[in-house]
XYZ file of C-alpha atoms in Angstrom:
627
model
C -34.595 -23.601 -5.371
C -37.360 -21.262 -6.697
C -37.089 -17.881 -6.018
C -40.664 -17.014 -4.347
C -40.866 -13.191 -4.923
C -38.841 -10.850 -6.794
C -37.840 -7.104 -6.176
C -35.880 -4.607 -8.111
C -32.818 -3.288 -6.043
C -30.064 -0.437 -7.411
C -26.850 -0.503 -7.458
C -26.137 -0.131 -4.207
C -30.368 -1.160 -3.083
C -29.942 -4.255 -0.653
C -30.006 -1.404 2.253
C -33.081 -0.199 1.000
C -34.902 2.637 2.847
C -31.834 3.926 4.646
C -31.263 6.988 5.948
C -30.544 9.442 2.862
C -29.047 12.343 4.619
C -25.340 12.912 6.162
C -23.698 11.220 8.736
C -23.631 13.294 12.099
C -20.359 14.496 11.913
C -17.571 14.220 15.147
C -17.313 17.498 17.389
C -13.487 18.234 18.086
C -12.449 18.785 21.857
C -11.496 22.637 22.610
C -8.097 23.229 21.331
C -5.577 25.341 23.345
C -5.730 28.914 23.043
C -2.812 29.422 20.657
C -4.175 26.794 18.385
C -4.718 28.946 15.790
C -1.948 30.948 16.063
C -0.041 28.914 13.621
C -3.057 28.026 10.949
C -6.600 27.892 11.154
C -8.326 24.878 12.524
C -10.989 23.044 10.851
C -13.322 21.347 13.225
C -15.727 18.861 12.082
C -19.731 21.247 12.081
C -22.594 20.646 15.059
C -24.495 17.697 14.460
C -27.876 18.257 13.030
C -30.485 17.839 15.422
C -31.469 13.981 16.056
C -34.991 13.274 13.557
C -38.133 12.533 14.946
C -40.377 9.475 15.684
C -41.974 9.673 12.367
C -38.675 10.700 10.203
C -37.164 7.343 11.987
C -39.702 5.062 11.517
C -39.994 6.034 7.905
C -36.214 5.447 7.798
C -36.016 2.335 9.259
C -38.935 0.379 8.042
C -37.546 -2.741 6.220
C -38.785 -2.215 2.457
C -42.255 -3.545 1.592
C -41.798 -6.810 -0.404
C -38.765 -8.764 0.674
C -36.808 -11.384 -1.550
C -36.676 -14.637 0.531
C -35.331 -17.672 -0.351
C -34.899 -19.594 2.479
C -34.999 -19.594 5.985
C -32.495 -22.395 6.007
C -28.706 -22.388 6.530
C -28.406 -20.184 3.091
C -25.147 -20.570 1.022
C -23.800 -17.714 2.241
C -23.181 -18.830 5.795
C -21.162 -21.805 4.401
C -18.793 -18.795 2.388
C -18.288 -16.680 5.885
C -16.972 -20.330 7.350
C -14.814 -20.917 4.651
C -13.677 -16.896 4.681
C -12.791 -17.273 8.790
C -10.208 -20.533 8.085
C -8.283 -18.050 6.101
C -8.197 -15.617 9.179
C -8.683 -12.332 8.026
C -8.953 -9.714 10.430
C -10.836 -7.594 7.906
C -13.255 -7.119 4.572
C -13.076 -3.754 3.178
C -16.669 -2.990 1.048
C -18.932 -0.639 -1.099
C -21.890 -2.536 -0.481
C -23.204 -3.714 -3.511
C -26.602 -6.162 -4.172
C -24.517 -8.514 -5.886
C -23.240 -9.513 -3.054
C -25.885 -8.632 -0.163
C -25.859 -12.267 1.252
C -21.783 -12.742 1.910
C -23.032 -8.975 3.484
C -25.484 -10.147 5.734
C -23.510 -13.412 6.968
C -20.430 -11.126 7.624
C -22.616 -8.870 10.015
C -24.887 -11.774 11.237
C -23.861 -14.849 11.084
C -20.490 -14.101 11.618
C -20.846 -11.069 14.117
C -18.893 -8.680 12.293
C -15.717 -10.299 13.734
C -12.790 -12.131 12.185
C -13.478 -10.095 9.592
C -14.829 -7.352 10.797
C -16.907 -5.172 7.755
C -15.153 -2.146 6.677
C -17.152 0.337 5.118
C -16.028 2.494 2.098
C -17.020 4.704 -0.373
C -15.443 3.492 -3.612
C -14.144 0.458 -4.964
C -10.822 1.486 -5.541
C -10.051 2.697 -1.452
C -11.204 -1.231 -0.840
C -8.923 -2.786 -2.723
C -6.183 0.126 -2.058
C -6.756 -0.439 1.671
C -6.134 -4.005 1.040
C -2.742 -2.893 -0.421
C -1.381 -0.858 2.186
C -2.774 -3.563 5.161
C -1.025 -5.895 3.717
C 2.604 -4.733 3.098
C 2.403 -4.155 7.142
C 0.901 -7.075 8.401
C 2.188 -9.060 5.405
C -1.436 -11.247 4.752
C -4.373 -10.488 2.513
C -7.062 -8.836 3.352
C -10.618 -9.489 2.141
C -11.975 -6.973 -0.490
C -15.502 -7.557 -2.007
C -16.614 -5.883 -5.430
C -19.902 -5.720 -6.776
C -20.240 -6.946 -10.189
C -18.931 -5.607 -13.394
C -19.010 -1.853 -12.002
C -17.288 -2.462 -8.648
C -14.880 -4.379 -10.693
C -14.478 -1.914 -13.394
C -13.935 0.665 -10.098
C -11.148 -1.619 -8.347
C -9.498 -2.256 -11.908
C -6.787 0.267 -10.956
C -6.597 -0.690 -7.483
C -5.742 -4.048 -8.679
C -3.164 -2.947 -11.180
C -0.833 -1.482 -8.425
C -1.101 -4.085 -6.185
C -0.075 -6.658 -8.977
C 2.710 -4.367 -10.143
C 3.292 -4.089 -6.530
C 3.471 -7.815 -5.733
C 1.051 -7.492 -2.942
C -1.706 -10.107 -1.904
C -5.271 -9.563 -1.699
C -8.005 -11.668 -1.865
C -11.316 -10.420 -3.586
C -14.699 -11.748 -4.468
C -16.836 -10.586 -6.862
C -21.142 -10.850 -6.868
C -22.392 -11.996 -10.019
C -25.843 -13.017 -11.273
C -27.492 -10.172 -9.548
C -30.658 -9.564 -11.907
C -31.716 -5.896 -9.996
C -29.356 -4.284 -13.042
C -28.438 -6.453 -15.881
C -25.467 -4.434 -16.998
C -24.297 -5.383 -13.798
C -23.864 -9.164 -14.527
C -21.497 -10.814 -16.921
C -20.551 -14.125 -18.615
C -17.296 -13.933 -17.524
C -16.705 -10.752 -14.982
C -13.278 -11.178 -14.504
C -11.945 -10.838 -17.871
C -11.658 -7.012 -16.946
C -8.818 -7.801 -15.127
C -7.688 -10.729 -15.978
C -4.040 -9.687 -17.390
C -3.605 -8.525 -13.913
C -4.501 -10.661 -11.178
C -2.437 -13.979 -10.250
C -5.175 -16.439 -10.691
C -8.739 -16.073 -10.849
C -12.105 -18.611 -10.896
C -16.208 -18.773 -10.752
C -17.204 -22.025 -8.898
C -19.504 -23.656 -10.464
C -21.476 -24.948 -7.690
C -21.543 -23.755 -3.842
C -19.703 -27.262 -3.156
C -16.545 -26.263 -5.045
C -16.722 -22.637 -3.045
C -13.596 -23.504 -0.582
C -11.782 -25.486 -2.754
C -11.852 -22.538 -4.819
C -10.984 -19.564 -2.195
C -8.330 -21.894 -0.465
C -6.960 -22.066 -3.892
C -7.030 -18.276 -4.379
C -5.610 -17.491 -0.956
C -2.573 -20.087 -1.339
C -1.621 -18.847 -4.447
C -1.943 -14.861 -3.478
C 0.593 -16.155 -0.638
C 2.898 -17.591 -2.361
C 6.024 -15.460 -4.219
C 5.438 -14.113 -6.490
C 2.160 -12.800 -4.623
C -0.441 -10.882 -6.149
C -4.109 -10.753 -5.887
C -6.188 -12.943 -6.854
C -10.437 -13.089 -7.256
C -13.105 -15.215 -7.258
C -16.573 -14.737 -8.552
C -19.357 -15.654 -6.404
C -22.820 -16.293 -7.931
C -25.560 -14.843 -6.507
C -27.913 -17.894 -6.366
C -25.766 -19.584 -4.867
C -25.158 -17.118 -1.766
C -29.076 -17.550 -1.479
C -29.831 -21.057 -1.519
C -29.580 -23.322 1.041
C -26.709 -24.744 1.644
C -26.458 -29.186 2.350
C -24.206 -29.998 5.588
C -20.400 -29.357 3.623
C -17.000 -29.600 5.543
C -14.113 -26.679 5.096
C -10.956 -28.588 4.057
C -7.811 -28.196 5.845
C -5.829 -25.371 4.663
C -2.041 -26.630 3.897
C 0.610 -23.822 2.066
C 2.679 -24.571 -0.465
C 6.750 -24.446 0.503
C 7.712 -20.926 -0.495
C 10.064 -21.335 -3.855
C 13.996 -21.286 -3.320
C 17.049 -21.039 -5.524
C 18.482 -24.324 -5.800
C 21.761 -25.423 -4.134
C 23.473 -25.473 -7.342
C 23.156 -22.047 -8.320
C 23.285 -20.948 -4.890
C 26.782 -22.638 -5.035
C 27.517 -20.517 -8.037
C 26.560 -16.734 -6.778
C 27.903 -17.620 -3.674
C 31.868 -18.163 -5.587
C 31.183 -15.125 -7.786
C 30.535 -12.967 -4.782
C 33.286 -14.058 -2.844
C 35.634 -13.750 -5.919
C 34.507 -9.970 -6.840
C 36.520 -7.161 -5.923
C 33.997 -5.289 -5.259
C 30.119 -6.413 -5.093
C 26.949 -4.930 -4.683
C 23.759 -5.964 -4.098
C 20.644 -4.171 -5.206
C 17.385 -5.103 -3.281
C 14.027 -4.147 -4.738
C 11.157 -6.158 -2.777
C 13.528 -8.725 -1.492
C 12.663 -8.331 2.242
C 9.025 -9.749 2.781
C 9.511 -9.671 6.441
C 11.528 -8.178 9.428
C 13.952 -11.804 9.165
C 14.180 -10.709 5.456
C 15.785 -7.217 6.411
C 18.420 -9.189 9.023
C 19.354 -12.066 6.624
C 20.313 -9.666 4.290
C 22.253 -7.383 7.002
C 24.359 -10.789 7.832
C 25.083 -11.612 3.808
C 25.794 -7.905 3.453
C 28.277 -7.894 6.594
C 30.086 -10.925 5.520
C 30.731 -9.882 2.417
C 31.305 -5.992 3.521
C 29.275 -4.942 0.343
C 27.265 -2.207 0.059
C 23.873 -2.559 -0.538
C 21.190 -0.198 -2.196
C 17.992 -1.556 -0.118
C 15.164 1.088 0.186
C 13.333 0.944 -3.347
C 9.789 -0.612 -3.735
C 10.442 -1.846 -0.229
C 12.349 -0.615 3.019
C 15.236 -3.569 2.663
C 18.371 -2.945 4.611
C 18.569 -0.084 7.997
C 19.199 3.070 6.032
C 21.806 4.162 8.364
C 24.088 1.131 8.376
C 27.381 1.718 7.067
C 26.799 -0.446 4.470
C 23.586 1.449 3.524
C 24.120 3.074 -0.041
C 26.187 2.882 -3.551
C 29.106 2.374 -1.664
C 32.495 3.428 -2.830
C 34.177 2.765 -6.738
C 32.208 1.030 -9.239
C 31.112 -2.743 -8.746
C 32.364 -5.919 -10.736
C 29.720 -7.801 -9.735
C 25.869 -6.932 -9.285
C 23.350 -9.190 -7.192
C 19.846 -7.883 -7.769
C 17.298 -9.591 -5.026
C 13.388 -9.307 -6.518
C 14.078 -5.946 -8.751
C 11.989 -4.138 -10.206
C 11.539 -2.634 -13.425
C 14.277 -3.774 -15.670
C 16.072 -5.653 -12.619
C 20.031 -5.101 -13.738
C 22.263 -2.533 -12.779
C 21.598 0.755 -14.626
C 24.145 2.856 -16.151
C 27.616 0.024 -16.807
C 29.027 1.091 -13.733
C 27.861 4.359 -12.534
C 31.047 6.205 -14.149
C 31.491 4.974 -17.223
C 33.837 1.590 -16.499
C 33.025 -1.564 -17.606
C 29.925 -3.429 -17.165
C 29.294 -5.602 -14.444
C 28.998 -9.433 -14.340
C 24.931 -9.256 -13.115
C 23.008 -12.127 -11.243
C 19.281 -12.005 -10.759
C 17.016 -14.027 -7.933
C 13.247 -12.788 -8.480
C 10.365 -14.788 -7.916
C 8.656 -12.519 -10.726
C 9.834 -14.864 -13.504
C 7.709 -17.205 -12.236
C 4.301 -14.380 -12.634
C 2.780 -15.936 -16.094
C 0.670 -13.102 -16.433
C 2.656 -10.303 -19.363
C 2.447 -6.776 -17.926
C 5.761 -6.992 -16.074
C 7.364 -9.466 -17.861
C 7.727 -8.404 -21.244
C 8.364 -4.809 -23.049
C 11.617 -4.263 -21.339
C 10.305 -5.515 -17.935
C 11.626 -8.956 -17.538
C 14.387 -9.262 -14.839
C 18.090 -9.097 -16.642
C 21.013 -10.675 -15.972
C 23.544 -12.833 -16.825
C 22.277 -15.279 -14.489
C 18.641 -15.106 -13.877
C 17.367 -17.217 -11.187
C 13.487 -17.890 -10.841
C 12.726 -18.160 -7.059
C 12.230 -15.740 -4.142
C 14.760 -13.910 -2.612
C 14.534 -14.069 1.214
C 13.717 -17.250 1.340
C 16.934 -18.092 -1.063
C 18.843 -16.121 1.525
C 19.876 -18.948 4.176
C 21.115 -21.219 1.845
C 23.620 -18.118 0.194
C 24.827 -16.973 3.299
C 25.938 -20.559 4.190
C 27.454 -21.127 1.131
C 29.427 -17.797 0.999
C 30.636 -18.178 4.742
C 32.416 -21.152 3.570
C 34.052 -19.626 0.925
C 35.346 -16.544 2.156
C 39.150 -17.376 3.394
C 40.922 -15.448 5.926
C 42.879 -13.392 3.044
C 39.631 -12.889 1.363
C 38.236 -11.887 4.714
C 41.191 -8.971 5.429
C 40.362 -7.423 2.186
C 36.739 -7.342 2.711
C 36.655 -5.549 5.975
C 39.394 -2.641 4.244
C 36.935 -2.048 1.338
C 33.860 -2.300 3.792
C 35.841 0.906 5.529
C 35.845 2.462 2.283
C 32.539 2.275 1.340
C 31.600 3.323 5.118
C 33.290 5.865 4.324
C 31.262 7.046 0.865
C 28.147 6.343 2.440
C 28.690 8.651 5.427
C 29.816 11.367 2.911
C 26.080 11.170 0.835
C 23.925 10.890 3.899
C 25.859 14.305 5.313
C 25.487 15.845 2.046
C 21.844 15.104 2.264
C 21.211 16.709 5.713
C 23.125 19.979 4.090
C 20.598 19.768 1.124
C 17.559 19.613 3.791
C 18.461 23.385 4.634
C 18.173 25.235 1.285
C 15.028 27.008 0.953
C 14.245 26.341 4.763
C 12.509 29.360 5.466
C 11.010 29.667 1.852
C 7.013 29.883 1.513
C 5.575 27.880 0.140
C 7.025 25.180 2.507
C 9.720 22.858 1.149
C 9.127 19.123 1.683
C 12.591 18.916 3.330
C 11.447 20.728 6.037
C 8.385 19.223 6.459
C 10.470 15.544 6.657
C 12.999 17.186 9.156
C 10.869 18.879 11.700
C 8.547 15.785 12.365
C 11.259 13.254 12.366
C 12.269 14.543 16.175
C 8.992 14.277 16.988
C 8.421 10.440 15.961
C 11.770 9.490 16.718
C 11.486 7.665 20.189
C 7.900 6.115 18.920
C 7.230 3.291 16.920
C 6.383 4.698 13.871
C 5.465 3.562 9.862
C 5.710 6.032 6.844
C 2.732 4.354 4.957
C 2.785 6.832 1.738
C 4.855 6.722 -1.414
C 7.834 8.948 -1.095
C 9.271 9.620 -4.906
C 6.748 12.531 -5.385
C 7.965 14.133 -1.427
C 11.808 13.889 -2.908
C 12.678 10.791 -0.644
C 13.525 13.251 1.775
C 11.838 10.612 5.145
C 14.484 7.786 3.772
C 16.871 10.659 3.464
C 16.583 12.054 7.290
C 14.781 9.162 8.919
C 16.537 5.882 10.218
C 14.248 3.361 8.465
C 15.748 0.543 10.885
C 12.558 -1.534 10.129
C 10.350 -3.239 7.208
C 7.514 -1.739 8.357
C 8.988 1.767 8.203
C 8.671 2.196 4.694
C 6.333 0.451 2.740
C 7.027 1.660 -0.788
C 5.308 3.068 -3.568
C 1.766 2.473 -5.983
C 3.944 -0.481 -7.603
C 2.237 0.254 -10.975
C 2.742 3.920 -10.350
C -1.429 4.473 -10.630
C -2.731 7.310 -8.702
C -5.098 7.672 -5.949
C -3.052 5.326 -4.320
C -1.754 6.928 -1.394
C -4.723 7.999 0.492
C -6.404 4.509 0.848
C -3.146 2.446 1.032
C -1.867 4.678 4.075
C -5.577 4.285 5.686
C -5.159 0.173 5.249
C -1.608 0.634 6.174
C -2.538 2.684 9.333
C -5.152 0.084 10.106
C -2.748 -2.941 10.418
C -0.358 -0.539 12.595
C -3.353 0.433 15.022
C -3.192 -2.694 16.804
C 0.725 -2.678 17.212
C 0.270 1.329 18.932
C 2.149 2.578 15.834
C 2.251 6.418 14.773
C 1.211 5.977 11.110
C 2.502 9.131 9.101
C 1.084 9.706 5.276
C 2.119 12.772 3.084
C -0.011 13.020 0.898
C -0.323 14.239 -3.128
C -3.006 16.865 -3.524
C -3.949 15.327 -6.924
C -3.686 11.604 -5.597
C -5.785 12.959 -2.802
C -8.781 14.101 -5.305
C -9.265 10.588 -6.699
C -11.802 9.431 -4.105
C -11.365 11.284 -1.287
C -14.145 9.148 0.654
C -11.419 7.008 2.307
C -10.878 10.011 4.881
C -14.527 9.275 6.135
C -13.677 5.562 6.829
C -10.849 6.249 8.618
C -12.572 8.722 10.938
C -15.509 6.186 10.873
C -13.367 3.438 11.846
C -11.150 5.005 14.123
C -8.282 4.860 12.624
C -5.173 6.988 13.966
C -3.380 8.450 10.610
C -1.225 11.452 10.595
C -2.171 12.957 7.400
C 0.162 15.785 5.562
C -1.045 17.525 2.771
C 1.690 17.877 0.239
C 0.012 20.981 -1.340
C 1.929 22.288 -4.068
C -1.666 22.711 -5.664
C -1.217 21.021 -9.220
C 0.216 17.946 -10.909
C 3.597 18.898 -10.954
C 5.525 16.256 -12.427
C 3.062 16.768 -15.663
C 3.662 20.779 -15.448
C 7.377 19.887 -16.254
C 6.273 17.457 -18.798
C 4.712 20.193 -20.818
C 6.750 22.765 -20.102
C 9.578 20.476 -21.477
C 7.798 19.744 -24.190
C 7.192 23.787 -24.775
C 10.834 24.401 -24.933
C 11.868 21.004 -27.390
C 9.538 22.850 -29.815
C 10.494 26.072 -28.870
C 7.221 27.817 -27.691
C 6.951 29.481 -24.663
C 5.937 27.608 -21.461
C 3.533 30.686 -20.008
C 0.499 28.232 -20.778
C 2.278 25.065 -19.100
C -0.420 25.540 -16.254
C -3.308 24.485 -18.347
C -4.596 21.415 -17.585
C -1.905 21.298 -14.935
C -2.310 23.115 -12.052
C -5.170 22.914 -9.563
C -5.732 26.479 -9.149
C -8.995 29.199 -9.453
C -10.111 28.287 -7.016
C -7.610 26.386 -4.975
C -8.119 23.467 -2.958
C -9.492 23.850 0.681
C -8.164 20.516 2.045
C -8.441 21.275 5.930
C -12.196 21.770 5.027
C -12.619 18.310 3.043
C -11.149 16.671 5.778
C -13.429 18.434 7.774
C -16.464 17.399 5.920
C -15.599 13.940 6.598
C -15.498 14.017 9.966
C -11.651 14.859 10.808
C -9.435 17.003 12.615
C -7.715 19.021 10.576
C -5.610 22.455 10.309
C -4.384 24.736 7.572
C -4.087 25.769 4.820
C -0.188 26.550 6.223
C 1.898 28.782 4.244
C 4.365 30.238 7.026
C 7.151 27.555 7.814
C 6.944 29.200 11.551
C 3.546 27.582 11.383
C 4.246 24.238 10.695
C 6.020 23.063 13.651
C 3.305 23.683 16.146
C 0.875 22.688 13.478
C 2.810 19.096 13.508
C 3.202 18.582 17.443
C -0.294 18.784 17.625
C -1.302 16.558 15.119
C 1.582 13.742 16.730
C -0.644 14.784 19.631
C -4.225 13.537 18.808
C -2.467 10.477 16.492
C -0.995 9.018 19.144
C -4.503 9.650 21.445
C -6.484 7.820 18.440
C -7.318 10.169 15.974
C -6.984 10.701 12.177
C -5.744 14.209 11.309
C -5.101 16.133 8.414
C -2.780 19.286 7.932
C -3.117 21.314 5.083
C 0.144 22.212 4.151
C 1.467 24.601 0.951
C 4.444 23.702 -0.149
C 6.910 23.670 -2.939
C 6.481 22.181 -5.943
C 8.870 19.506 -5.990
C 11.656 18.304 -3.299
């Protein structure tokens, strides 16, 4: 259809003639008067006063010339029907011209429900929201990217997630002629070596074959996400009368009964088993099916890695006692086998491997030392793989084999006890040290979530795992693991999606958060005070990237110069980071900086406080540089 007039629009120009200045920002209620006793309290500044008539209209006005193409049911309309079958509660956005009419049939057309439009301020906190949303509510959630900048933006976004195994379902605008940089022949080659799948329909016909395609195959183990380009031309023109096809999921890929046979003798045989779990347990039935293979079997299992797996205080909950025999990784990551022979030098053990990541074509995490080992490798996913090995090894296990299990399952009781006790002792050094140490921090909240229903929505490797370590993660959605790919600026958005997908459920969502991580794009805070979303923020200040200030400083003494410079380049220091004000800026509640441990207990009952009433808070916390 011929385009009848034609009007240059920017990169981010199909809102053109909006209002340039800031948002008003939020006014905080009156705080108690020993609020700021313990730190000082950042409330969000006065709102400017409302503009004038004139200043409004001039604001407002829709732009002079405007590009119409039909008045028609436009292309567009037919996408948001096929984008509701897949029932997304949400589409997270920078809005972007490539894709202004998916934009405008989201808000119209579709009345900004079911998916509702969530605005954002980068790229990368869209698809990273995605991320964390959907390791709680364990479905996609829509992401769109404006041509080859927004997907340049995402890229590492993306990356995590895939390394992650996570699904999320993006489009992509292409064709937009505003900015020709901003087109390409092929836009997804960017990413290509890291999504699952990925396709430009040719014509608007093929447009839900194409997304039902994209959304069964993010669903399916291995997931990942997956994108789809949508031309521009096609969002405009009009669209003839085109039926949605019914959506039908592929069966989710299981071990077959023969090798299930096979593990399921080797277990029962073993003197003494263990089971490794990486991202075996997709959902809550994942957690109990392996609780009932673990208890029948009275093997220990190491289950809070990439995901929460197994109820960190079950007796079978850790390394267990003696060195293993026999090794059953479920979904690994990394290498996938059992590091180190046997954890004191004995003899290697016999290793079996069930990971649906064998069947993930794409190279990154399948090759360089990647690929899940073993000397039985099984390509299928775990949980669902689960059933058919529990039935087999119940009928296997004979009343002899049954008397020795439950002896050695006292045993490693035992050992397990002993490292969780010696953990609690650890929590104590440096407890009244300033800056604070993270141990603290993880053992004076955890009294104050623990009769809620709470989710710990941030990585914890860089907080010294001290939450899993004090915390009784009885739940999937307790822990949701780390960047998967290990890319920062990760945690902020993922524990905004995450906290998202636990608003509706009345969750306390709790994210400490890096200080560097936190600098990538920041913007996410506004969104989450924008959107309402109730996220208990805790600034993990140690004000630098420290794992990189022991990289160099390691590096000083292997070539034996001293390490007084190992702060260049390092440390995020002169002048330090106020991050109670940036939080501030955005909109939030926030406190801090807090330096005195006395401080922080307060500090933290009044953030659970306003959480659980609705509101995102941050706290502004200095502590030590490691846990």
């Amino acid at each position: 259809m011929a385009r009848s007039k034609k009007i240059s629009v920017d990169r981010r120009g199909f809102l053109k003639g909006a209002a340039a200045g800031a948002a008003a920002a939020l006014v905080a209620k009156p705080e108690a008067a020993n609020a700021q006793d313990a730190a000082e309290v950042h409330r969000p500044a006065t709102p400017n006063p409302l503009p004038g008539a004139k200043q409004t209209a001039a604001e407002t006005a829709p732009p002079p010339r405007v590009d119409v193409w039909t008045t028609d049911r436009p292309g567009s309309d037919f996408m948001v029907d096929v984008i509701k079958t897949l029932g997304f509660e949400y589409v997270a956005a920078n809005p972007g011209s490539s894709f202004r009419g998916i934009h405008e049939s989201l808000i119209n057309y579709g009345g900004n429900k079911a998916p509702e439009l969530l605005t954002c301020c980068h790229e990368e906190s869209s698809v990273g929201m995605a991320h964390g949303y959907a390791k709680i509510e364990g479905k996609p959630m829509l992401a769109l990217l404006h041509g080859t900048i927004g997907v340049q933006h995402a890229a590492m976004a993306i990356y995590n997630a895939y390394g992650d195994r996570v699904p999320i379902v993006m489009i992509a605008g292409v064709g937009d002629t505003a900015v020709p940089a901003h087109t390409a022949v092929d836009l997804a080659v960017t990413v290509r070596d890291y999504v699952k799948w990925d396709h430009q329909p040719a014509t608007i016909n093929t447009f839900a074959q194409t997304l039902q395609r994209a959304y069964k195959l993010a669903m399916t183990p291995p997931m990942a996400p997956v994108l789809v380009v949508a031309d521009a031309a096609h969002q405009q023109m009009r669209a003839p009368n085109l039926n949605v096809p019914k959506l039908v999921m592929p069966a989710v890929p299981s071990a077959d009964l023969g090798s299930v046979r096979e593990i399921a003798k080797m277990l029962v045989a073993a003197e003494n088993p263990r089971i490794n779990a990486g991202r075996a347990a997709r959902t809550q039935k994942g957690m109990d099916l392996l609780v009932e293979l673990a208890e029948a079997l009275q093997a220990p299992v190491n289950g809070v890695g990439e995901r929460i797996n197994f109820p960190s205080r079950h007796p079978l909950a850790g390394n267990g006692a003696g060195n293993p025999d026999f090794v059953l990784n479920l979904e690994g990551g990394g290498g996938g086998g059992f590091g180190g022979a046997a954890g004191g030098g004995g003899a290697r053990p016999k290793t079996v491997s069930i990971t649906s990541a064998e069947l993930l074509a794409t190279h990154n995490f399948n090759v360089n030392g990647n690929a899940p080992q073993g000397d039985l490798v099984i390509a299928a996913d775990a949980e669902a793989s689960l059933p058919a090995l529990i039935e087999e090894t119940k009928k296997q296990i004979t009343p002899d084999r049954k008397r020795a299990f439950e002896e050695r399952g006292k045993k490693h009781a035992e050992a397990n006890l002993k490292a969780r006790r010696q953990a609690i002792e650890a929590a104590s050094y440096g407890w009244d040290a300033s800056p604070i140490s993270l141990a603290r921090i993880a053992a004076e909240l955890w009294p104050l979530i623990e009769h809620e229903d709470w989710s710990f929505v941030s990585p914890q490797g860089f907080v010294g795992n001290w939450p899993n370590r004090l915390w009784n993660m009885d739940k999937t959605y307790r822990y949701i693991g780390g960047q998967g790919a290990g890319g920062m600026g990760y945690g902020a958005p993922a524990s905004v999606g995450a906290a998202l997908a636990n608003r509706k459920y009345g969750r306390i969502s709790v994210n400490i958060q890096t200080d560097g991580d936190m600098n990538y794009a920041p913007g996410v805070l506004w969104t989450a005070v924008h959107h309402k979303i109730p996220l208990l923020s805790i600034m993990h200040n140690n004000r630098g990237y420290h794992q990189e200030v022991m990289f160099v400083q390691q590096q000083c003494a292997l070539r034996n110069r001293g390490a007084d410079r190992a702060h260049i380049g390092t440390r995020l220091i002169e002048p330090n980071i106020d991050y109670a004000k940036m939080a501030s800026a955005y909109g939030m509640y926030s406190e801090g900086p807090i330096a005195d441990p006395k401080d922080l207990l307060p500090a933290l009952k009044r953030g659970v406080e306003r959480v659980k009433k609705g509101e995102p808070v941050m706290l502004d916390v200095i502590t030590q540089p490691r846990g």
